[in-house]
């Protein structure tokens, strides 16, 4: 793929999965209209879910999933050493994702409940940035392939890579979705970063905040509205904790 | 004969999740032949505890990124069983449509993106973009179409948003449905080309007598709910999934193992076919005959063929379902839901096999106990025993090399289309 007659360097990419559902990796094989172009624009050095060839010679590491066992810590540190750019792909990688809900339980009894007298090794769930420095985060459960593509363009042509700064509400209005608060439901749209095109409210569910906070959300006024509408702190906390994406804020 | 073979695959490629193959043959004696799942446990059954019924389906979907629609549907079905809710007929049809879309998407992903490279001697689908552009064009076309169908019905393919306890929240527009139907009719030609391609592949000639477990169809090839059956003649009600699945913990595996009448059993497309082949759409049955698939088939490699046969079946059924939906006009899609204390079970045929969710609710509609029995969890012990038997059958010849054996065993595991991350939920 030439640009102004110049063959750009194909970025060498590796994809790695940690504790996750592999839904984000799957998005890399979606968006069928541009899949062949995407696979041609990059050089895939390692992508276990899709390919049997693998190499440690890569520039960009895309990391899916959170860390929930000690061997994952070591694996991640090794990847960080190899990669020039390390990208956290999806809510599990960026925030811990739904996996983080595990941390609310006692791990010993959790283990007992699932594995009886054969406990398996596990540790509290942590996001990638809690273990190694992360260069770029692409949140979402799952990630949007369009954002992954724009990241690739950013690396190949240095075009700007910028996640939306505004909240999900804006995209909801663009889709003419009736506000969930009007239907008596709690929605994190006003404080959550847009970029998903608001599928959840369109499907009749309040946003659960999988993409994490928009830029400088007005938490105070949001919490006041939530209270005025009659939602309890427990309901609000449950929403904020679902993807582990709102660690930065505590409700008083 | 001094045959020595070693295979040590850490994190097998082109499957979902992390599993290892280890084979050690010394002086013609099998010292070790194993399939072990080493995925990190996620403890979904614990995380589901205390969750409100409106959240359970969303969380359950995150067990698996490829069959999130099945997990979500299975979850809401378990809750509907607990609350004794009957969903409207239109919602039943919409759910089945999305379910079929997922089956198509998942089978195509497996058959053409993950399994096919082995038959072309390539490490992945990437070199095929240049070498077999027509196959890749078909693969992306079919998968894209299936994804768009799921997006239309479920609001999103990966982690659906339109399924709630009581029914479905969105009624797709008529012209969208008809547009998709049109494309699906044309996609049958694409599928036929894939079937012709498959007729040229030689699958390893390997059989191991296996018990197959699936839903039992009454009038239709089964996908959502109903009674349970095994090819060894065991039958149970949906609610009695425990005596059917008998999970236990193996010390080498983070996935549980299952057994029924034998040391292990298999689930998936081949199991569904073996137990329900007479209920296939006639056109899908023709394809089965064309590709030499006959019940009861004990060759696990034929699971790929069964998946392809099911692709034909679901496409034909989607075409009919869309006609029915369009003819009956927009109907009620949500039933009234009142939470109550009690237990419920849901069984759904996910692409990779039968899946169960079982919840116990308190009277406020929060989960007190959750148990999920996942397709690949049930297959893992069977894969393990298949590998042993495969090594016995093929490894004891002079021509066998470490490399050949590694490929053969990897293909065997792949033929199950295992979703290992899902099996360790
Ligand atoms: S962010 Fe969501 S889709 Fe991505 S791996 Fe985690 S659970 Fe799966
Ligand atoms: S609406 Fe909210 S929960 Fe849904 S995808 Fe967008 S950010 Fe995530
Ligand atoms: Fe389980």
XYZ file of C-alpha atoms and ligand atoms in Angstrom:
694
model
C 0.000 0.000 0.000
C 1.863 3.080 -1.220
C 1.338 6.590 -0.006
C 2.682 9.445 -2.201
C 4.587 6.755 -4.055
C 6.446 5.668 -0.945
C 6.124 2.203 0.511
C 5.579 2.751 4.209
C 7.171 0.492 6.775
C 4.743 -2.182 7.777
C 4.492 -2.117 11.538
C 5.354 -5.442 13.114
C 2.486 -6.372 15.344
C 2.018 -9.032 17.976
C -1.223 -9.851 19.748
C -1.252 -11.421 23.198
C -4.115 -12.599 25.350
C -4.241 -12.633 29.124
C -7.257 -13.228 31.381
C -10.145 -12.412 29.056
C -12.963 -13.704 26.899
C -10.931 -13.183 23.681
C -13.731 -11.032 22.319
C -11.367 -8.136 21.652
C -9.007 -10.318 19.622
C -11.991 -11.511 17.675
C -12.757 -7.912 16.705
C -9.388 -7.847 14.932
C -10.759 -10.469 12.537
C -14.046 -8.600 12.129
C -14.952 -5.557 10.018
C -14.784 -7.803 7.012
C -14.842 -4.994 4.439
C -11.352 -3.920 5.454
C -9.975 -7.142 6.898
C -7.710 -8.010 3.974
C -6.380 -4.423 3.840
C -5.804 -4.472 7.565
C -3.870 -7.734 7.433
C -1.862 -6.382 4.480
C -1.039 -3.095 6.160
C 0.652 -4.772 9.084
C 3.058 -7.609 9.573
C 1.638 -10.014 12.114
C 4.545 -11.474 14.036
C 2.571 -13.310 16.671
C -1.176 -13.834 17.080
C -1.810 -17.180 18.723
C -5.543 -17.217 18.160
C -5.128 -16.772 14.406
C -1.680 -18.005 13.428
C 0.818 -20.775 14.150
C 3.906 -18.773 13.249
C 5.338 -16.550 15.913
C 8.379 -14.394 16.586
C 9.605 -12.041 19.301
C 10.599 -9.415 16.770
C 7.741 -6.921 16.968
C 7.239 -3.184 17.385
C 3.685 -3.021 18.651
C 2.230 -5.372 21.215
C -1.549 -5.424 21.483
C -2.491 -6.801 24.875
C -5.924 -8.218 25.533
C -7.036 -9.196 29.013
C -6.185 -8.518 32.618
C -3.611 -10.110 34.888
C -4.865 -12.722 37.349
C -1.975 -15.144 37.905
C 1.716 -14.745 38.637
C 2.925 -16.349 35.398
C 1.015 -13.630 33.555
C 3.050 -10.962 35.338
C 6.272 -12.503 34.021
C 4.912 -12.952 30.520
C 3.808 -9.346 30.453
C 7.167 -8.023 31.646
C 8.903 -9.924 28.868
C 6.536 -8.497 26.259
C 7.117 -4.992 27.591
C 10.873 -5.448 27.065
C 10.360 -6.518 23.445
C 7.748 -3.982 22.409
C 8.389 -0.403 21.324
C 4.723 0.442 21.751
C 2.488 -1.422 24.156
C -1.253 -1.066 23.640
C -3.890 -2.123 26.159
C -6.733 -3.494 24.060
C -10.184 -3.472 25.622
C -11.636 -2.929 29.053
C -10.030 -6.006 30.617
C -6.570 -4.741 29.671
C -7.293 -1.076 30.435
C -9.163 -1.466 33.720
C -9.327 -5.155 34.646
C -12.782 -5.363 33.095
C -15.525 -7.589 34.474
C -12.777 -9.855 35.849
C -12.210 -7.263 38.527
C -15.556 -8.180 40.113
C -13.716 -11.223 41.450
C -11.718 -8.970 43.772
C -14.866 -8.295 45.785
C -14.817 -11.914 46.983
C -12.481 -13.828 49.251
C -10.247 -15.764 46.846
C -9.873 -18.787 49.109
C -13.583 -19.401 49.397
C -14.087 -18.556 45.714
C -11.577 -21.265 44.873
C -13.256 -23.700 47.228
C -16.627 -22.996 45.681
C -15.475 -23.686 42.122
C -12.682 -26.226 42.533
C -13.494 -27.888 45.864
C -10.379 -29.434 47.367
C -8.228 -28.803 44.273
C -7.677 -25.030 44.448
C -6.073 -23.407 41.381
C -3.539 -20.605 41.484
C -5.077 -17.137 41.235
C -4.365 -13.581 42.400
C -6.386 -10.385 42.587
C -7.143 -9.030 39.127
C -5.068 -6.087 37.941
C -5.073 -3.979 34.801
C -2.042 -4.008 32.474
C -0.956 -0.510 33.570
C -0.778 -1.776 37.162
C 2.077 -4.065 36.091
C 3.982 -2.341 33.260
C 3.835 1.087 31.573
C 1.182 1.269 28.854
C 1.668 3.586 25.855
C -1.835 3.638 24.403
C -5.172 2.480 25.778
C -8.139 1.501 23.631
C -11.024 0.805 25.989
C -14.307 -0.968 25.226
C -15.943 -4.301 25.884
C -15.322 -5.257 23.168
C -12.948 -2.750 21.507
C -14.035 -1.053 18.330
C -12.076 -2.288 15.353
C -12.312 1.185 13.801
C -10.270 2.536 16.701
C -7.711 -0.237 16.272
C -7.445 0.668 12.584
C -6.958 4.308 13.396
C -4.201 3.321 15.801
C -2.467 1.443 12.975
C -2.759 4.517 10.708
C -1.302 6.534 13.537
C 1.715 4.258 13.721
C 2.210 3.924 9.951
C 1.510 7.488 8.812
C 1.670 9.359 12.055
C -1.928 10.492 11.600
C -3.423 11.696 14.871
C -4.859 9.089 17.188
C -7.432 10.492 19.500
C -10.307 8.839 21.314
C -13.426 11.014 21.589
C -13.279 13.341 24.576
C -17.062 13.772 24.825
C -19.455 11.407 26.601
C -21.665 8.598 25.210
C -24.741 10.870 25.519
C -23.646 12.708 22.384
C -23.694 9.519 20.310
C -26.982 8.486 21.875
C -28.584 11.753 20.702
C -27.118 11.283 17.221
C -28.928 7.926 17.080
C -32.189 9.473 18.348
C -32.306 7.013 21.228
C -34.754 7.971 23.966
C -32.786 8.902 27.084
C -32.760 5.978 29.521
C -33.275 8.324 32.475
C -36.627 9.250 30.910
C -37.507 5.559 30.971
C -36.573 5.368 34.628
C -33.232 3.626 34.138
C -29.771 4.437 35.389
C -27.220 5.177 32.649
C -23.525 6.075 32.813
C -23.679 7.748 29.391
C -23.137 11.286 30.777
C -19.726 10.410 32.264
C -18.497 7.679 29.910
C -16.182 8.211 26.948
C -17.935 7.956 23.589
C -16.633 6.009 20.603
C -18.880 2.946 20.807
C -21.816 4.589 19.037
C -23.981 3.917 22.097
C -25.285 0.412 21.342
C -26.386 -0.340 24.891
C -28.907 2.500 25.325
C -30.238 1.701 21.827
C -30.759 -1.856 23.049
C -32.716 -0.586 26.024
C -30.017 -0.747 28.662
C -28.302 2.063 30.451
C -24.604 2.441 29.644
C -22.369 0.432 31.991
C -19.309 2.547 31.324
C -17.138 -0.048 29.621
C -15.037 2.682 27.966
C -14.210 4.444 31.197
C -14.465 8.148 31.990
C -14.851 10.816 29.310
C -12.421 13.713 29.628
C -13.051 15.520 32.909
C -16.589 14.318 33.511
C -18.665 16.346 35.915
C -19.074 13.662 38.544
C -20.623 15.952 41.155
C -23.548 17.057 39.009
C -24.010 13.522 37.613
C -24.221 12.034 41.093
C -26.731 14.726 42.118
C -28.983 13.896 39.155
C -28.712 10.171 39.894
C -29.761 10.815 43.485
C -32.599 13.119 42.441
C -33.914 10.447 40.095
C -34.115 8.143 43.087
C -31.292 5.664 42.435
C -29.456 4.295 45.451
C -25.711 4.434 46.048
C -25.637 0.655 45.756
C -27.150 0.747 42.268
C -24.716 3.452 41.209
C -21.724 1.632 42.671
C -22.729 -1.571 40.918
C -22.742 0.236 37.589
C -19.461 2.032 38.184
C -17.751 -1.178 39.292
C -19.006 -3.454 36.535
C -16.047 -2.956 34.181
C -13.719 -1.604 36.841
C -13.360 1.532 34.729
C -14.159 4.168 37.357
C -11.514 3.501 39.989
C -10.665 7.227 39.914
C -13.902 8.242 41.587
C -15.539 7.354 44.891
C -19.111 8.231 45.723
C -19.485 9.897 49.045
C 10.911 -51.222 16.907
C 12.642 -48.383 18.727
C 10.189 -45.576 18.215
C 10.891 -42.386 20.117
C 8.626 -39.382 19.790
C 8.286 -36.124 21.635
C 5.668 -33.459 21.212
C 5.510 -30.505 23.548
C 3.083 -27.824 22.440
C 2.700 -24.961 24.875
C -0.324 -22.813 24.115
C -1.668 -24.438 20.985
C -2.326 -21.899 18.226
C -5.489 -21.177 16.239
C -7.832 -22.048 19.059
C -9.424 -19.757 21.604
C -7.550 -19.910 24.886
C -4.533 -21.698 26.317
C -3.974 -25.449 26.250
C -0.955 -27.753 25.948
C -0.293 -31.031 24.165
C 2.375 -33.326 25.574
C 3.387 -36.632 24.060
C 6.293 -38.799 25.015
C 6.877 -42.164 23.361
C 9.972 -44.083 24.391
C 11.088 -47.331 22.753
C 7.649 -47.752 21.287
C 5.921 -47.318 24.605
C 3.571 -44.420 25.308
C 4.862 -42.781 28.464
C 2.664 -39.746 28.218
C -0.074 -38.428 25.907
C -1.991 -35.472 27.314
C -4.195 -32.489 26.582
C -4.081 -30.010 29.433
C -5.881 -26.737 29.868
C -3.819 -24.081 31.644
C -6.046 -21.046 31.154
C -6.290 -18.657 34.102
C -9.485 -19.311 36.062
C -11.886 -16.362 36.062
C -14.465 -17.461 38.669
C -17.590 -16.312 36.841
C -19.760 -18.561 39.026
C -18.558 -16.586 42.020
C -18.780 -13.196 40.286
C -22.407 -13.904 39.346
C -23.295 -14.191 43.012
C -25.323 -11.358 44.430
C -25.878 -9.916 40.945
C -29.337 -8.649 40.070
C -31.202 -10.635 37.418
C -31.027 -7.663 35.035
C -27.210 -7.902 35.119
C -26.708 -11.668 34.971
C -27.036 -11.978 31.191
C -24.580 -9.136 30.563
C -22.002 -10.652 32.839
C -22.581 -14.197 31.549
C -21.992 -12.986 27.976
C -18.421 -12.041 28.965
C -17.596 -15.700 29.582
C -16.940 -15.986 25.862
C -16.276 -13.404 23.170
C -17.175 -15.788 20.361
C -20.383 -17.320 21.681
C -21.529 -14.420 23.857
C -25.017 -14.644 22.313
C -25.344 -18.266 23.472
C -24.173 -17.432 26.986
C -26.512 -14.476 27.223
C -29.484 -16.485 25.893
C -28.709 -19.400 28.192
C -28.471 -17.046 31.146
C -31.806 -15.297 30.529
C -33.420 -18.685 29.906
C -32.233 -19.947 33.302
C -33.654 -16.836 34.944
C -36.943 -17.136 33.054
C -37.174 -20.728 34.283
C -36.594 -19.562 37.849
C -39.223 -16.791 37.599
C -41.628 -18.936 35.534
C -41.745 -16.401 32.716
C -42.926 -17.390 29.228
C -41.559 -15.123 26.518
C -43.664 -13.961 23.530
C -43.555 -15.985 20.305
C -41.912 -13.125 18.362
C -39.126 -13.004 20.937
C -38.606 -16.771 20.570
C -38.105 -16.282 16.842
C -35.812 -13.279 17.209
C -33.639 -15.122 19.705
C -33.370 -18.100 17.380
C -32.428 -15.799 14.497
C -29.569 -14.301 16.509
C -28.576 -17.772 17.661
C -28.367 -18.922 14.040
C -26.363 -15.847 13.117
C -23.882 -16.722 15.840
C -23.672 -20.358 14.739
C -22.913 -19.244 11.182
C -20.357 -16.666 12.283
C -18.612 -19.027 14.666
C -18.573 -22.055 12.336
C -17.242 -19.999 9.424
C -14.562 -18.501 11.646
C -13.502 -21.974 12.689
C -13.810 -23.873 9.443
C -12.251 -21.252 7.145
C -10.031 -19.055 9.343
C -8.734 -21.500 11.936
C -8.978 -25.065 10.592
C -8.573 -24.597 6.818
C -4.923 -23.366 6.897
C -3.894 -26.900 7.996
C -5.348 -28.331 4.795
C -3.402 -25.818 2.692
C -0.213 -26.389 4.707
C -0.136 -22.806 5.892
C 0.452 -21.466 9.399
C -2.512 -19.116 9.202
C -5.125 -17.566 7.004
C -2.816 -14.640 6.154
C -0.827 -16.316 3.334
C -4.149 -17.485 1.897
C -5.142 -13.885 1.209
C -2.707 -14.028 -1.700
C -2.788 -17.717 -2.508
C -6.511 -18.403 -2.248
C -8.175 -15.003 -2.605
C -11.495 -16.536 -3.732
C -11.744 -18.618 -0.531
C -10.888 -15.632 1.637
C -13.419 -13.479 -0.183
C -16.105 -16.064 0.563
C -14.995 -16.464 4.168
C -15.101 -12.733 4.885
C -18.374 -12.329 3.000
C -20.105 -15.090 4.983
C -18.715 -14.013 8.314
C -19.549 -10.384 7.645
C -23.111 -11.287 6.734
C -23.551 -13.413 9.860
C -22.174 -10.582 11.984
C -24.545 -8.071 10.423
C -27.475 -10.371 11.124
C -26.414 -10.597 14.776
C -25.916 -6.821 14.956
C -29.408 -6.284 13.569
C -31.157 -8.643 15.983
C -28.963 -8.501 19.074
C -27.712 -4.908 18.821
C -24.116 -6.139 18.767
C -22.503 -9.451 17.772
C -19.938 -9.651 20.541
C -21.738 -9.067 23.824
C -25.326 -8.565 22.691
C -27.419 -5.765 24.177
C -30.995 -6.664 23.166
C -31.647 -9.797 25.216
C -33.266 -9.306 28.572
C -35.116 -11.547 30.967
C -38.624 -11.632 29.479
C -37.731 -11.369 25.812
C -35.986 -9.112 23.319
C -35.876 -5.316 23.484
C -35.564 -4.445 19.793
C -37.740 -5.360 16.832
C -35.651 -5.049 13.661
C -37.106 -3.171 10.738
C -38.827 -5.185 8.058
C -36.693 -3.882 5.188
C -33.496 -4.679 7.105
C -34.701 -8.239 7.599
C -35.658 -8.633 3.959
C -32.321 -7.200 2.838
C -30.476 -9.731 4.954
C -32.710 -12.516 3.721
C -31.832 -11.624 0.165
C -28.122 -11.770 0.888
C -28.536 -15.056 2.740
C -30.260 -16.640 -0.224
C -27.300 -15.663 -2.363
C -24.832 -16.868 0.272
C -25.926 -20.456 -0.365
C -23.804 -20.411 -3.523
C -20.808 -19.350 -1.457
C -21.473 -22.154 1.004
C -21.680 -24.655 -1.830
C -18.211 -23.584 -3.004
C -16.925 -24.200 0.526
C -18.557 -27.645 0.522
C -16.911 -28.430 -2.830
C -13.594 -27.323 -1.379
C -14.092 -29.553 1.644
C -14.851 -32.519 -0.573
C -11.239 -32.257 -1.791
C -9.695 -32.394 1.707
C -8.569 -35.720 3.134
C -9.356 -36.011 6.801
C -7.347 -38.420 8.929
C -8.951 -41.833 9.095
C -9.364 -42.049 12.845
C -12.269 -43.186 14.976
C -12.714 -43.701 18.669
C -16.057 -44.892 19.997
C -17.512 -41.906 21.761
C -20.666 -40.968 23.655
C -22.282 -37.831 22.211
C -24.408 -35.479 24.309
C -26.740 -32.802 22.974
C -30.228 -31.389 23.134
C -32.861 -33.676 21.692
C -34.976 -32.081 18.991
C -38.668 -32.854 18.797
C -39.769 -31.439 15.486
C -36.799 -29.226 14.812
C -33.052 -29.564 14.921
C -32.479 -28.241 18.458
C -30.762 -25.012 19.471
C -32.539 -23.461 22.455
C -33.952 -25.523 25.335
C -35.586 -28.951 25.436
C -34.613 -32.346 26.775
C -31.148 -33.853 26.836
C -29.941 -37.002 25.122
C -26.780 -39.064 24.767
C -25.943 -41.445 21.940
C -25.544 -44.167 24.585
C -29.244 -43.835 25.362
C -29.267 -41.610 28.454
C -32.086 -39.050 28.540
C -32.829 -36.293 31.039
C -34.920 -33.185 31.387
C -33.228 -29.815 30.838
C -33.374 -29.167 34.600
C -31.589 -32.457 35.335
C -28.350 -31.454 33.654
C -26.223 -32.455 36.623
C -26.573 -36.267 36.231
C -25.874 -35.689 32.515
C -22.671 -33.696 32.964
C -21.067 -34.996 36.198
C -18.286 -32.418 36.392
C -15.182 -33.109 38.430
C -11.833 -31.428 38.966
C -8.640 -32.803 37.417
C -5.378 -31.863 39.063
C -3.595 -30.974 35.792
C -6.373 -28.809 34.383
C -7.957 -25.504 35.248
C -10.961 -26.669 33.196
C -13.204 -29.178 34.909
C -13.778 -32.528 33.255
C -17.083 -34.323 32.564
C -18.234 -37.889 32.055
C -21.438 -39.849 31.605
C -21.569 -43.539 30.597
C -17.869 -43.741 29.666
C -14.642 -42.072 30.756
C -15.586 -38.964 28.768
C -18.115 -37.676 26.228
C -18.261 -35.182 23.374
C -20.529 -32.236 22.569
C -20.685 -29.921 19.550
C -21.804 -29.959 15.939
C -20.933 -33.634 15.477
C -22.873 -34.575 18.633
C -25.894 -32.566 17.523
C -25.731 -34.169 14.110
C -25.301 -37.682 15.478
C -28.292 -37.299 17.791
C -30.610 -35.281 15.522
C -29.566 -35.794 11.891
C -33.108 -36.740 10.790
C -34.246 -33.237 11.747
C -31.808 -31.392 9.466
C -33.161 -29.246 6.670
C -33.270 -31.497 3.553
C -30.720 -29.300 1.776
C -28.314 -29.603 4.708
C -28.886 -33.366 4.783
C -27.904 -33.475 1.106
C -24.627 -31.739 1.920
C -23.977 -34.232 4.738
C -24.463 -37.097 2.315
C -22.270 -35.369 -0.290
C -19.437 -35.009 2.235
C -19.811 -38.559 3.558
C -21.125 -37.643 7.002
C -23.413 -40.354 8.406
C -24.745 -40.899 11.922
C -23.350 -42.143 14.239
C -19.963 -40.814 13.122
C -17.105 -41.458 15.561
C -14.368 -39.585 13.703
C -13.756 -36.317 15.603
C -12.154 -34.717 12.521
C -15.622 -34.865 10.930
C -16.775 -32.189 13.376
C -15.546 -29.655 10.798
C -17.857 -31.215 8.229
C -20.759 -31.256 10.689
C -20.172 -27.539 11.260
C -20.356 -26.881 7.555
C -23.559 -28.937 7.281
C -25.029 -26.869 10.114
C -24.145 -23.674 8.228
C -26.450 -24.813 5.433
C -29.130 -25.737 7.957
C -29.117 -22.408 9.757
C -29.081 -20.352 6.566
C -32.161 -22.184 5.308
C -33.849 -21.772 8.671
C -33.018 -18.058 8.882
C -34.633 -17.553 5.470
C -37.851 -19.234 6.744
C -37.775 -17.414 10.081
C -37.530 -14.037 8.377
C -40.559 -14.921 6.244
C -42.505 -15.855 9.359
C -41.503 -12.676 11.184
C -42.359 -10.449 8.256
C -45.710 -12.210 7.661
C -46.836 -12.049 11.264
C -45.969 -8.336 11.546
C -44.527 -6.649 14.634
C -45.718 -8.429 17.770
C -45.078 -8.160 21.494
C -41.411 -8.919 22.273
C -41.244 -8.551 26.056
C -43.182 -10.414 28.751
C -43.810 -8.993 32.199
C -41.183 -10.159 34.691
C -41.650 -10.475 38.448
C -38.610 -11.762 40.289
C -39.146 -14.480 42.866
C -37.092 -16.849 44.948
C -36.303 -20.114 43.221
C -34.009 -22.011 40.883
C -33.852 -22.231 37.135
C -31.816 -23.950 34.438
C -31.228 -22.997 30.825
C -29.721 -25.240 28.153
C -28.625 -23.891 24.789
C -26.659 -25.442 21.935
C -23.760 -23.010 21.634
C -21.734 -23.392 18.410
C -19.257 -25.650 20.230
C -21.864 -27.744 22.023
C -24.440 -27.848 24.738
C -24.218 -25.162 27.395
C -25.979 -24.941 30.765
C -26.544 -22.068 33.160
C -28.173 -22.723 36.512
C -29.048 -19.984 39.007
C -30.668 -19.855 42.395
C -32.393 -16.549 43.187
C -33.434 -14.879 46.423
C -36.779 -13.117 46.513
C -35.341 -9.729 45.524
C -34.069 -11.168 42.244
C -30.420 -11.500 43.222
C -28.358 -14.627 42.508
C -27.465 -16.807 45.486
C -25.808 -19.618 43.550
C -24.624 -19.948 39.951
C -23.317 -22.938 38.028
C -22.278 -22.924 34.381
C -21.377 -26.050 32.424
C -19.692 -24.993 29.214
C -19.232 -26.939 25.933
C -15.463 -27.130 25.858
C -15.399 -28.002 29.564
C -17.321 -31.115 28.583
C -15.046 -31.804 25.602
C -11.674 -31.432 27.317
C -11.569 -34.931 28.835
C -12.691 -36.385 25.518
C -9.966 -34.524 23.632
C -7.471 -35.877 26.137
C -8.598 -39.473 25.577
C -8.757 -38.985 21.808
C -5.114 -37.883 21.804
C -4.094 -41.046 23.642
C -5.936 -43.183 21.163
C -4.627 -41.198 18.181
C -1.055 -41.707 19.340
C -1.717 -45.438 19.715
C -3.104 -45.659 16.214
C -0.692 -43.449 14.273
C 2.504 -43.033 16.228
C 3.763 -46.573 16.149
C 5.056 -46.475 12.607
C 8.557 -45.750 11.392
C 7.326 -42.933 9.158
C 6.010 -40.915 12.082
C 8.072 -37.910 13.087
C 7.715 -35.468 15.969
C 6.612 -32.818 13.529
C 3.991 -34.939 11.816
C 2.604 -36.113 15.122
C 2.466 -32.568 16.421
C 0.473 -31.470 13.389
C -1.873 -34.436 13.615
C -2.580 -33.908 17.325
C -2.963 -30.150 16.843
C -5.457 -30.768 14.057
C -7.342 -33.174 16.280
C -7.662 -30.615 19.052
C -8.607 -27.938 16.522
C -11.312 -30.116 15.005
C -13.229 -29.739 18.284
C -13.105 -25.961 17.794
C -12.254 -25.704 21.467
C -12.936 -22.500 23.295
C -10.558 -22.947 26.137
C -10.976 -19.552 27.755
C -14.693 -20.300 27.874
C -14.117 -23.750 29.375
C -12.314 -22.103 32.289
C -14.853 -19.489 33.163
S -12.847 -6.187 27.237
Fe -14.756 -7.369 27.054
S -14.659 -8.226 24.972
Fe -12.575 -7.554 25.487
S -11.605 -9.371 26.354
Fe -12.462 -8.230 28.085
S -14.500 -9.143 28.420
Fe -13.833 -9.758 26.384
S -23.039 2.494 25.758
Fe -21.643 2.433 27.541
S -21.500 0.259 28.124
Fe -22.381 0.347 26.038
S -20.626 0.151 24.677
Fe -20.951 2.360 24.961
S -19.623 2.879 26.705
Fe -19.824 0.654 26.711
Fe -18.579 -24.197 35.529
